Tab-separated table of C-alpha atoms in Angstrom:
chain	number	residue	atom	x	y	z
A	231	LYS	CA	95.198	99.579	96.183
A	232	VAL	CA	92.448	98.640	93.772
A	233	THR	CA	92.727	97.079	90.347
A	234	ALA	CA	91.232	97.993	86.998
A	235	GLN	CA	88.024	96.189	86.094
A	236	GLY	CA	86.603	96.105	82.613
A	237	ASP	CA	86.698	99.605	81.122
A	238	ILE	CA	87.314	101.262	84.495
A	239	THR	CA	90.933	102.057	85.324
A	240	ALA	CA	92.396	101.437	88.754
A	241	LEU	CA	92.588	105.203	89.279
A	242	GLU	CA	88.905	105.681	88.436
A	243	ARG	CA	87.907	102.802	90.724
A	244	GLY	CA	90.064	104.254	93.489
A	245	LYS	CA	88.390	107.657	93.170
A	246	LYS	CA	84.915	106.092	93.235
A	247	LEU	CA	85.858	104.023	96.278
A	248	ALA	CA	87.192	107.114	98.044
A	249	LYS	CA	83.912	108.977	97.417
A	250	ARG	CA	81.894	105.973	98.618
A	251	LEU	CA	84.003	105.734	101.766
A	252	ASP	CA	83.633	109.471	102.451
A	253	VAL	CA	79.852	109.127	102.386
A	254	LEU	CA	80.017	106.047	104.597
A	255	PHE	CA	82.289	107.807	107.104
A	256	ASP	CA	80.051	110.870	107.100
A	257	THR	CA	77.150	108.604	108.086
A	258	GLY	CA	79.009	106.872	110.914
A	259	LEU	CA	80.761	103.913	109.290
A	260	SER	CA	82.027	101.440	111.877
A	261	THR	CA	83.953	98.207	111.712
A	262	LEU	CA	80.685	96.342	112.298
A	263	ASP	CA	79.411	97.645	108.953
A	264	ILE	CA	82.222	95.966	107.011
A	265	GLN	CA	81.814	92.311	106.114
A	266	VAL	CA	82.833	89.654	103.658
A	267	SER	CA	80.130	88.613	101.194
A	268	ARG	CA	78.617	85.150	101.590
A	269	ASP	CA	80.570	83.825	98.609
A	270	ARG	CA	83.776	85.435	100.011
A	271	SER	CA	84.427	87.288	96.743
A	272	ARG	CA	83.806	90.830	98.008
A	273	VAL	CA	84.236	93.085	100.999
A	274	ILE	CA	81.038	95.037	101.520
A	275	ALA	CA	79.822	97.845	103.769
A	276	ARG	CA	76.126	98.434	104.242
A	277	GLY	CA	75.398	96.388	101.131
A	278	GLN	CA	77.856	98.289	98.929
A	279	THR	CA	80.823	96.515	97.377
A	280	LEU	CA	84.099	98.081	98.420
A	281	LEU	CA	86.643	95.540	97.163
A	282	THR	CA	86.486	92.455	94.959
A	283	GLN	CA	88.429	89.252	94.441
A	284	ALA	CA	90.491	91.026	91.783
A	285	ASP	CA	91.590	93.528	94.428
A	286	PHE	CA	92.528	90.759	96.875
A	287	ASP	CA	94.536	89.065	94.126
A	288	GLY	CA	96.214	92.371	93.230
A	289	LEU	CA	97.194	92.863	96.847
A	290	GLY	CA	98.361	89.273	97.129
A	291	GLN	CA	96.292	88.932	100.308
A	292	PRO	CA	93.441	86.625	101.292
A	293	VAL	CA	90.053	88.214	101.879
A	294	GLU	CA	90.375	87.795	105.660
A	295	GLU	CA	93.580	89.845	105.745
A	296	VAL	CA	92.108	92.554	103.512
A	297	LEU	CA	89.080	92.721	105.799
A	298	ARG	CA	91.317	93.053	108.869
A	299	LEU	CA	93.389	95.804	107.245
A	300	LEU	CA	90.289	97.690	106.132
A	301	LYS	CA	88.803	97.525	109.618
A	302	GLU	CA	92.058	98.857	111.082
A	303	ALA	CA	91.955	101.718	108.578
A	304	VAL	CA	88.360	102.511	109.574
A	305	ILE	CA	89.380	102.717	113.231
A	306	GLU	CA	92.300	104.984	112.363
A	307	VAL	CA	90.181	107.329	110.225
A	308	ARG	CA	87.461	107.540	112.878
A	309	GLN	CA	90.077	108.414	115.514
A	310	LYS	CA	91.607	111.111	113.300
A	311	ARG	CA	88.179	112.599	112.550
A	312	ALA	CA	87.349	112.634	116.263
A	313	ILE	CA	90.587	114.466	117.046
A	314	GLU	CA	89.946	116.991	114.260
A	315	MET	CA	86.499	117.709	115.696
A	316	VAL	CA	88.045	118.497	119.097
A	317	LEU	CA	90.670	120.828	117.637
């Protein structure tokens, strides 16, 4: 779940994030690529912002928990893509 920011609705941000994640997955995204920014206000992957403090607040979760959940989701997606390639 992402939040609206400025003139961009939550739906628009969600769609942009989904496209960004698709590209990252297509180029081998791993859990090692996902980190918290130095100031702890963003979750980033390969230098690209995925989620911001506003998103953490909207989820009611600290950045560490959001990072953990995102990494779990990455593992799950990679496993599903691997299975699809075999089938």
